[in-house]
PDB file of C-alpha atoms in Angstrom:
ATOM      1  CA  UNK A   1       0.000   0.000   0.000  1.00 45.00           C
ATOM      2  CA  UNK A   2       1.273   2.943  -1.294  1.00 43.00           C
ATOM      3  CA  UNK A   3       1.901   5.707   1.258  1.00 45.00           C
ATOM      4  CA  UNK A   4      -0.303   8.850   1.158  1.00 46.00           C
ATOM      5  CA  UNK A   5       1.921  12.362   1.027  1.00 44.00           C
ATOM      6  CA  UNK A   6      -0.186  14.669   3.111  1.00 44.00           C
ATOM      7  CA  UNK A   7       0.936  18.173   2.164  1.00 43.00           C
ATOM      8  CA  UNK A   8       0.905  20.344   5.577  1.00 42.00           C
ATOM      9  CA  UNK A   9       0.485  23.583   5.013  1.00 46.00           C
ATOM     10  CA  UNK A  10       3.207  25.387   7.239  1.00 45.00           C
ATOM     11  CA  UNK A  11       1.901  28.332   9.323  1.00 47.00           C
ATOM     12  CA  UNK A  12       4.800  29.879   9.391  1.00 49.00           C
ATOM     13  CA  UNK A  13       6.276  32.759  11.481  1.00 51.00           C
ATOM     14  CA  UNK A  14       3.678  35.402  13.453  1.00 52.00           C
ATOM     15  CA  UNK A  15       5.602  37.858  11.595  1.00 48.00           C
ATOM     16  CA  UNK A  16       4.861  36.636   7.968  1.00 51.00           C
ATOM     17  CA  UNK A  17       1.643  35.810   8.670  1.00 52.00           C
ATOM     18  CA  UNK A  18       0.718  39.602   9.363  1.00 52.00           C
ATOM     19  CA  UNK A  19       2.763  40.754   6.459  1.00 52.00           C
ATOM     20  CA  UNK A  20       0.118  38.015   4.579  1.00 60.00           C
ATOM     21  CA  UNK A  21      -2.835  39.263   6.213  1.00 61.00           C
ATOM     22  CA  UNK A  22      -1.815  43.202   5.638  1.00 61.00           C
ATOM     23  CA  UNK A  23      -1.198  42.465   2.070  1.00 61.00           C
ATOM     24  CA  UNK A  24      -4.536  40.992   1.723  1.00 67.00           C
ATOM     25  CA  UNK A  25      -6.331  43.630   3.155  1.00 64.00           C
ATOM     26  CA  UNK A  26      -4.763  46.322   1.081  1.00 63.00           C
ATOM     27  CA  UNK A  27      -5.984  44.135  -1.926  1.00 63.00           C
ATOM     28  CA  UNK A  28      -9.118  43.803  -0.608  1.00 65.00           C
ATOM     29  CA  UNK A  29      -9.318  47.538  -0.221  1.00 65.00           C
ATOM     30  CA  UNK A  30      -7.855  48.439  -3.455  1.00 61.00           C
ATOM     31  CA  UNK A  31     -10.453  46.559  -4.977  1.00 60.00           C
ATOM     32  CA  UNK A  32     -13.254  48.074  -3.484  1.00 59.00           C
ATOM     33  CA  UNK A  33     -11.866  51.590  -4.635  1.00 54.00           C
ATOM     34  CA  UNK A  34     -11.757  50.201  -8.240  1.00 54.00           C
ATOM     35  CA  UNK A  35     -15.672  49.395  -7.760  1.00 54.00           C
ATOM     36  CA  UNK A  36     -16.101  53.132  -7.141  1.00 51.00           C
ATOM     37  CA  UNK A  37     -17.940  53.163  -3.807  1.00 50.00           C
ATOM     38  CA  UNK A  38     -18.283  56.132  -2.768  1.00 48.00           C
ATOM     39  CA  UNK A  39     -18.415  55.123   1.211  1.00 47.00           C
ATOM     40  CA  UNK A  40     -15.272  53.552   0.569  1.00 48.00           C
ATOM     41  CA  UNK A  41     -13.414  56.545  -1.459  1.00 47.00           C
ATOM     42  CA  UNK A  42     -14.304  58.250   2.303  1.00 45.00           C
ATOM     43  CA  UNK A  43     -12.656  55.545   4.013  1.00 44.00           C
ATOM     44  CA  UNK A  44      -9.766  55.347   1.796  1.00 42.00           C
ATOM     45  CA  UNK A  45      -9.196  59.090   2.192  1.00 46.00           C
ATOM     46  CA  UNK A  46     -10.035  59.375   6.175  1.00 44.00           C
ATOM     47  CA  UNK A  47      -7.549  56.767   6.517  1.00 46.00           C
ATOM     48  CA  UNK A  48      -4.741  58.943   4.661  1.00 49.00           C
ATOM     49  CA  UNK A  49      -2.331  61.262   6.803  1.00 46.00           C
ATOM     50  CA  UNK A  50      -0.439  64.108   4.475  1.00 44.00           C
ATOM     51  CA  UNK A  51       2.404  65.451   5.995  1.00 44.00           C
ATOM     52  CA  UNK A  52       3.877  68.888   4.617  1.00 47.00           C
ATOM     53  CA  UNK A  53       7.467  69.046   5.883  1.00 51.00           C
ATOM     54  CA  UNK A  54       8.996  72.918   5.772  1.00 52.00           C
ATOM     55  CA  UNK A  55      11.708  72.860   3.343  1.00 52.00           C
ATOM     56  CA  UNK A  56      15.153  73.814   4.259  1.00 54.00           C
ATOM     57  CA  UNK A  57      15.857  77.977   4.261  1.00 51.00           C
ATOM     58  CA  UNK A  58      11.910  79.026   4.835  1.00 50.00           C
ATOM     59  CA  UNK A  59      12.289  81.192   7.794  1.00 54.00           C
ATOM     60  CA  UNK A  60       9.205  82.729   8.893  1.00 56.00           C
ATOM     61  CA  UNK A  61       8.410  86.074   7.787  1.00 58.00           C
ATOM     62  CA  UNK A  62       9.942  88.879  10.404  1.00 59.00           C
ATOM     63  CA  UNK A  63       7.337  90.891  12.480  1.00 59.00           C
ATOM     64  CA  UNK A  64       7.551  94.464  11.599  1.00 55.00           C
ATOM     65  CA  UNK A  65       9.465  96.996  13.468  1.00 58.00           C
ATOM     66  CA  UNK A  66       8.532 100.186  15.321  1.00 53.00           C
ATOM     67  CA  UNK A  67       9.991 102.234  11.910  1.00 54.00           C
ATOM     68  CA  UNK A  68       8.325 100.335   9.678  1.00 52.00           C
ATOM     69  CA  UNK A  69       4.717 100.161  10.744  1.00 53.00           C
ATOM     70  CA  UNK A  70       2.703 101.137   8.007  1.00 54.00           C
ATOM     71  CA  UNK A  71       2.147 105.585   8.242  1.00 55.00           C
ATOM     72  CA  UNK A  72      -1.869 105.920   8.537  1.00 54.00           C
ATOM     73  CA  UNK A  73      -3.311 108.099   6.770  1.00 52.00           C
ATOM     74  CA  UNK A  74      -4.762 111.701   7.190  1.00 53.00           C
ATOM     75  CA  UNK A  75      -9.007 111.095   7.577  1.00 58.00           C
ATOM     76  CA  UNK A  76     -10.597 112.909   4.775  1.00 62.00           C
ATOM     77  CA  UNK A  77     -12.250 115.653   6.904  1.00 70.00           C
ATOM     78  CA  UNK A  78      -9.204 116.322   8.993  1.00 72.00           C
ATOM     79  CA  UNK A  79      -7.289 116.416   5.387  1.00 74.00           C
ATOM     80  CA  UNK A  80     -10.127 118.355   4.158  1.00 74.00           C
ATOM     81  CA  UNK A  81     -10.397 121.176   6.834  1.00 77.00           C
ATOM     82  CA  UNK A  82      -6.363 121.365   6.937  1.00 80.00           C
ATOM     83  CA  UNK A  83      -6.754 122.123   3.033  1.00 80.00           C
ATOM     84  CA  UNK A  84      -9.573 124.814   3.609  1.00 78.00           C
ATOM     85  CA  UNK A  85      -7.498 126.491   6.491  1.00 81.00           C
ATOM     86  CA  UNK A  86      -4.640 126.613   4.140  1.00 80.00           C
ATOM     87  CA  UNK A  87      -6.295 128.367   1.157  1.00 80.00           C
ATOM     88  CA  UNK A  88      -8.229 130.702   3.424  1.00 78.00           C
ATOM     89  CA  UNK A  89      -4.651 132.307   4.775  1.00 82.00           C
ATOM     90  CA  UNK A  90      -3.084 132.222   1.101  1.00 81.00           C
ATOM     91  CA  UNK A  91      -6.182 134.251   0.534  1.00 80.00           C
ATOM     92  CA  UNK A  92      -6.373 136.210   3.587  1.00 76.00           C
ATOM     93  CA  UNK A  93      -2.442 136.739   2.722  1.00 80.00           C
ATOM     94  CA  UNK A  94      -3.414 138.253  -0.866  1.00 78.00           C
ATOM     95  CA  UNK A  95      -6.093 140.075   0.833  1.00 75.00           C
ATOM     96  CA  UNK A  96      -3.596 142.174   2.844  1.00 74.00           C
ATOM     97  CA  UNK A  97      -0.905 143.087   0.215  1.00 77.00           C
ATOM     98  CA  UNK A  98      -3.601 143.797  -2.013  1.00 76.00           C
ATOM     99  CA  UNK A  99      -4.834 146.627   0.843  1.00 72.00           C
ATOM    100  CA  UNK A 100      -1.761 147.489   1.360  1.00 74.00           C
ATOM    101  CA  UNK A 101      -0.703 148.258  -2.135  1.00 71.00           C
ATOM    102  CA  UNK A 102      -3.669 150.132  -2.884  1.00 69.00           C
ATOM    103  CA  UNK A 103      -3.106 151.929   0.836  1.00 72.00           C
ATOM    104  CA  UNK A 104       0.500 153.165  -0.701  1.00 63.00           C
ATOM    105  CA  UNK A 105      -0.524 154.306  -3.969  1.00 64.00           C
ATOM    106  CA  UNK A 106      -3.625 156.117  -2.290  1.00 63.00           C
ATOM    107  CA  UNK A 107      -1.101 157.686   0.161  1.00 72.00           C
ATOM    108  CA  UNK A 108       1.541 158.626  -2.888  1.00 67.00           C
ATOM    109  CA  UNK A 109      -1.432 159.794  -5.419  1.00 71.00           C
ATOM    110  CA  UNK A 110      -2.500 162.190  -2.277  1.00 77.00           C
ATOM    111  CA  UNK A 111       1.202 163.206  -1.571  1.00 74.00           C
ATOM    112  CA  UNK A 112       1.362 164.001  -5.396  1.00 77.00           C
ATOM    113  CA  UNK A 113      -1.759 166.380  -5.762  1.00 84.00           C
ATOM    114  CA  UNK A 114      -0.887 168.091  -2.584  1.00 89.00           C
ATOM    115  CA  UNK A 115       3.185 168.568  -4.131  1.00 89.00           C
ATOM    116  CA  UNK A 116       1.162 169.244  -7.075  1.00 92.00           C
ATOM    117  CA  UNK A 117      -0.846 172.449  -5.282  1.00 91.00           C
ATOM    118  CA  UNK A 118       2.270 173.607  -3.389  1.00 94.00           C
ATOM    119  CA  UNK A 119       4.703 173.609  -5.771  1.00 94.00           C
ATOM    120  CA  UNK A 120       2.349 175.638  -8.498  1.00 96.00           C
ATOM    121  CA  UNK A 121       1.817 178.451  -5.440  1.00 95.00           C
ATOM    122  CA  UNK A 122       5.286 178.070  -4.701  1.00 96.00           C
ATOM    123  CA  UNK A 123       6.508 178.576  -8.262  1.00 96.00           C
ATOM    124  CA  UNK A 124       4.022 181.533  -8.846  1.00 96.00           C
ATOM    125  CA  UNK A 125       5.348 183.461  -5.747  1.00 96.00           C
ATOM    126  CA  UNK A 126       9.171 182.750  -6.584  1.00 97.00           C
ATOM    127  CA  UNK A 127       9.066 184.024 -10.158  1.00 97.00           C
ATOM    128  CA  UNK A 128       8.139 187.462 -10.047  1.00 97.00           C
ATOM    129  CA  UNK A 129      11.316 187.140  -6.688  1.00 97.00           C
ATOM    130  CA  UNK A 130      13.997 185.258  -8.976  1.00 96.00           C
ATOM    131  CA  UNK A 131      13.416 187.506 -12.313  1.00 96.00           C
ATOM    132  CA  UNK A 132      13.318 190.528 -11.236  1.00 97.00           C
ATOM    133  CA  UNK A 133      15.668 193.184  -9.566  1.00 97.00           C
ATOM    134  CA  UNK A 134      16.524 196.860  -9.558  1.00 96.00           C
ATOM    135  CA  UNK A 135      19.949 198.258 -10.305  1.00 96.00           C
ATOM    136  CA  UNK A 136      18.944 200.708  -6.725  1.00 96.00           C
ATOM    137  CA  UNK A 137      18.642 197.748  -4.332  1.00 96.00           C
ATOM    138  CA  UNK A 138      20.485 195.103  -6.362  1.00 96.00           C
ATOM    139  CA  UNK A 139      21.914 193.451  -2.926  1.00 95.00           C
ATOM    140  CA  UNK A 140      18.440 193.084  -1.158  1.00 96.00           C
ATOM    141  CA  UNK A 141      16.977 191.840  -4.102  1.00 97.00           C
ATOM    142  CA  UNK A 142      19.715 189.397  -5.026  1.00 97.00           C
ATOM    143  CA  UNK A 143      19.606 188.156  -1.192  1.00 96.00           C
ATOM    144  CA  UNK A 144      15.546 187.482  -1.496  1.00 96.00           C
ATOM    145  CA  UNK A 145      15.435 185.878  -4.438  1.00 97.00           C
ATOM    146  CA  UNK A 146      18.246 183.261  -3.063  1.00 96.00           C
ATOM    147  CA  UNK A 147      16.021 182.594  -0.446  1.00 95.00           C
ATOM    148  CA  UNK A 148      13.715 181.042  -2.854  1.00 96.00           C
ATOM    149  CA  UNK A 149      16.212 178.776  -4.527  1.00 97.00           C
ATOM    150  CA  UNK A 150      18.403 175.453  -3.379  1.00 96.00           C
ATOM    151  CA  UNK A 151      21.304 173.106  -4.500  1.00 94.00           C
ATOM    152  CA  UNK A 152      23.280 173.955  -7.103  1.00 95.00           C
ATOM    153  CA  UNK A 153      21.197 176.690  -8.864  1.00 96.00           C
ATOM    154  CA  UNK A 154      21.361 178.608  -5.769  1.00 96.00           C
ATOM    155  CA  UNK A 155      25.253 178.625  -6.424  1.00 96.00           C
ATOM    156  CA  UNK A 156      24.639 179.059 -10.087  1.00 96.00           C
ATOM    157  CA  UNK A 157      22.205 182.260  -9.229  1.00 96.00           C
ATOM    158  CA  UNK A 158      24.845 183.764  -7.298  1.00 95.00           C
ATOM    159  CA  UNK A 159      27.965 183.909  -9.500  1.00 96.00           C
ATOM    160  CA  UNK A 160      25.880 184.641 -12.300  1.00 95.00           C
ATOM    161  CA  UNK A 161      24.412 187.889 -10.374  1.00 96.00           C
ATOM    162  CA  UNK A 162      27.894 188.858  -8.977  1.00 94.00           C
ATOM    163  CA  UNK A 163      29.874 188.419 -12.387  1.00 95.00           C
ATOM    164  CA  UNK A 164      27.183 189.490 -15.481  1.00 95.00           C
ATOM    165  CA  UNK A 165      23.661 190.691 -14.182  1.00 95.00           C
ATOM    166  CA  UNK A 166      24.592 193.234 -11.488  1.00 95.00           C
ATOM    167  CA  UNK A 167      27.681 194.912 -12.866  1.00 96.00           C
ATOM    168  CA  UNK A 168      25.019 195.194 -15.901  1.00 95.00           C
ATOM    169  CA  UNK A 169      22.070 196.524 -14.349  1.00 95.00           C
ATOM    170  CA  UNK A 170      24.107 199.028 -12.257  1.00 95.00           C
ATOM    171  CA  UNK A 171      25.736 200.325 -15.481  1.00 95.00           C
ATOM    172  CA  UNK A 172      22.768 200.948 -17.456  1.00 95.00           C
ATOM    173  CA  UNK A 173      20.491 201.857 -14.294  1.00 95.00           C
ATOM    174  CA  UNK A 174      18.145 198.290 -15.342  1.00 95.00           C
ATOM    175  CA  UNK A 175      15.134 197.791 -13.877  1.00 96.00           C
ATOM    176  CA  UNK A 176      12.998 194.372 -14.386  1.00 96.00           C
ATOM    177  CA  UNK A 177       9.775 194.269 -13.424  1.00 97.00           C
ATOM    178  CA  UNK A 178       8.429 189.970 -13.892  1.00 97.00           C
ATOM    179  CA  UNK A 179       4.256 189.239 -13.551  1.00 97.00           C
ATOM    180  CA  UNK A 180       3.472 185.923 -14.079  1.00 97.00           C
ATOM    181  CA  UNK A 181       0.454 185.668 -16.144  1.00 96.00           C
ATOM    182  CA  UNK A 182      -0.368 181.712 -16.369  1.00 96.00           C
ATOM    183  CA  UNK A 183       1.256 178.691 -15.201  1.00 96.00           C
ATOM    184  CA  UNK A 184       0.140 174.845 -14.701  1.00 95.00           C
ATOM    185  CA  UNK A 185       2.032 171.958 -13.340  1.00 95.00           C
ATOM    186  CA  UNK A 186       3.740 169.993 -16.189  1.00 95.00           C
ATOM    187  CA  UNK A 187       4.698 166.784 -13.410  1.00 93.00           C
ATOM    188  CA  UNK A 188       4.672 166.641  -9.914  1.00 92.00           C
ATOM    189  CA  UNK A 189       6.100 163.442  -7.350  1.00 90.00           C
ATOM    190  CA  UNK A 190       6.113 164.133  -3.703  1.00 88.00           C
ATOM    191  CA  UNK A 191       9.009 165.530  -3.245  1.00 92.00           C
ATOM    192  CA  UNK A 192       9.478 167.062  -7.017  1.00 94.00           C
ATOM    193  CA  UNK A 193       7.526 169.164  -9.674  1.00 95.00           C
ATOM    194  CA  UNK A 194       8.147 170.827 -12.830  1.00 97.00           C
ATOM    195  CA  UNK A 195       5.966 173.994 -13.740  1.00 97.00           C
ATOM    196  CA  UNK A 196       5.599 176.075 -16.664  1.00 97.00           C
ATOM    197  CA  UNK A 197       5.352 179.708 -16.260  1.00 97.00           C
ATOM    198  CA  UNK A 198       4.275 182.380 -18.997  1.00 97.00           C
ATOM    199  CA  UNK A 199       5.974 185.913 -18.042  1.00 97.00           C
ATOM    200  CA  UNK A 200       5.528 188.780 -18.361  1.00 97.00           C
ATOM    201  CA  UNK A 201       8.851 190.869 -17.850  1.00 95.00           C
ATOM    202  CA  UNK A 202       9.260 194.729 -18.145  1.00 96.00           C
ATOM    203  CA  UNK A 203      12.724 196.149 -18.986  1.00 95.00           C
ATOM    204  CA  UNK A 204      14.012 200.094 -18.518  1.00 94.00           C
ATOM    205  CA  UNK A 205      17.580 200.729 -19.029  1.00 94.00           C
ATOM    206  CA  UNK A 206      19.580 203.891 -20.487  1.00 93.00           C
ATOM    207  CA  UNK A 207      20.163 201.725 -23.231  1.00 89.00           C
ATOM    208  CA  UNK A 208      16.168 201.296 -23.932  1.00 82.00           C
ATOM    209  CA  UNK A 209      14.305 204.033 -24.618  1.00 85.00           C
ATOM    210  CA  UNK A 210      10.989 204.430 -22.530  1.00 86.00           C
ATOM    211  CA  UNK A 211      10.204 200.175 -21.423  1.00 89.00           C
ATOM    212  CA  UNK A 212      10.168 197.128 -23.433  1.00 92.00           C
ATOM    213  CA  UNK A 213       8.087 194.003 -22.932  1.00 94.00           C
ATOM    214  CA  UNK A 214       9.158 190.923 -22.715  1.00 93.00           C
ATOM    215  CA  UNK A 215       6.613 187.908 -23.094  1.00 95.00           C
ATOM    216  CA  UNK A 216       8.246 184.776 -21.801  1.00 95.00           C
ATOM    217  CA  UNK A 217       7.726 181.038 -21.160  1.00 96.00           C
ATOM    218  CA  UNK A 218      10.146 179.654 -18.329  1.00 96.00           C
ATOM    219  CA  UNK A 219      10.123 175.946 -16.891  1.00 97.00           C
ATOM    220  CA  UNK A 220      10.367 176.013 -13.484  1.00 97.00           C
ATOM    221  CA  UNK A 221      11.291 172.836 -11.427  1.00 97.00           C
ATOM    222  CA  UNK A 222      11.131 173.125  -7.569  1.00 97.00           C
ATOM    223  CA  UNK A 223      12.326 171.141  -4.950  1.00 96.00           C
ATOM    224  CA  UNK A 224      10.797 169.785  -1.669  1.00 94.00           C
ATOM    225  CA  UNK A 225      13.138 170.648   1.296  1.00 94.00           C
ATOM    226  CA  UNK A 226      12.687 171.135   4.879  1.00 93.00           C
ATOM    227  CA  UNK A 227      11.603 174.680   4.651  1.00 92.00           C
ATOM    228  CA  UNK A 228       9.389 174.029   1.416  1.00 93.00           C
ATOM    229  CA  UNK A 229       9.170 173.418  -2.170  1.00 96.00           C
ATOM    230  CA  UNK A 230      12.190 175.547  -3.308  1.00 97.00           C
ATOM    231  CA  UNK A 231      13.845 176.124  -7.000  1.00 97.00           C
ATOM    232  CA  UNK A 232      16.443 174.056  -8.256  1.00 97.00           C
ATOM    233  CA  UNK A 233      16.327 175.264 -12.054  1.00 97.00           C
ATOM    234  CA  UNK A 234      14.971 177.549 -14.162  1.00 96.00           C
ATOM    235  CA  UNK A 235      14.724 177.165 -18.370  1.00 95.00           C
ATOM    236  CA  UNK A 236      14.049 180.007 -20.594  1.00 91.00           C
ATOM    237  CA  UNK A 237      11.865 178.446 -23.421  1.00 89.00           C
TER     238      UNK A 237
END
């Protein structure tokens, strides 16, 4: 009689057997993914565990500092009223040079009529002074009409009276008599004016016989100084 082989199947080791068993479950599991169960695509993704290691030189960011904390910025309405306060003193500003201005050229237009006045009643009292004179009195009336003049005409007026006009006059016994008929203000500044005078100046001498007449237009500019609006030239025309 022939002897039966009886294959044993070994059980091997505890730890091959659990490699075994593992392997079939993951089979088993794959295999119900492939059938498309939705209950198990849950399991198979609950069971999962993704790990997200921080790769080398990723530092966190750095907090900021005290310098560079972000500047807030200005509220509208604060913004807004800082605005209006700053075009209401530009204007304010403009307001008062504007016054101003038109305060100084009030001030210089009234200085300048007023020069304008004195200077034409000045001029018409020192004509009839500075052109005339009377070979009797010729000191006196050289003296007076000085009085009415200043800078360098006043110099002017007295070598010219010394040298020419009185050696003349006392010679020939002259006599000039000077009216002033018109006169008007050709400019005027504060402290400046030109006028033109028309005389009228009356001549006797031994050389004329009986008077002559002498109609004449003289420029006349006068000077302000600190005893009043004085001459400083005098143009025949």
């Amino acid at each position: 009689m022939a002897n039966q082989t009886t294959k044993v199947r070994s059980a091997g080791t505890p730890a091959r057997r659990t490699l075994t068993a593992a392997a079939r479950a993951a089979a088993k599991r794959s295999a119900r993914s492939e059938r498309g169960g939705p209950g198990d695509r849950e399991e198979l993704h609950s069971s999962r565990t993704l790990l997200i290691q921080r790769p080398d030189g990723w530092d966190d960011p750095p907090e900021p500092s005290a310098e560079e904390e972000p500047k807030q910025l200005t509220p509208g309405p604060v913004r807004g009223r800082r605005l209006l306060t700053a075009a209401l003193c530009v204007v304010l500003v403009a307001g008062l040079v504007a016054v101003a201005v038109l305060g100084w050229q009030y001030r210089e237009g009234r200085r300048a009529d007023q020069a304008r006045s004195q200077a034409l009643t000045a001029a018409k009292e020192a004509a009839p002074i500075v052109l005339s004179y009377d070979y009797r009195h010729l000191d006196q009336d050289f003296a007076r009409a000085r009085g009415r003049l200043t800078g360098g005409f006043r110099d002017q007026y007295l070598k010219t009276t010394k040298t020419v006009v009185g050696p003349t006059a006392a010679k020939y016994h002259g006599v000039v008599k000077a009216t002033v008929a018109a006169a008007s203000v050709v400019s005027a500044a504060p402290d400046k004016a030109v006028v033109l005078l028309f005389v009228n100046q009356t001549t006797q001498s031994t050389q004329v016989p009986g008077s002559r007449l002498d109609l004449n237009r003289v420029r006349m500019t006068l000077t302000r100084t600190s005893t009043g609006w004085k001459v400083s030239a005098v143009d025949a025309l």
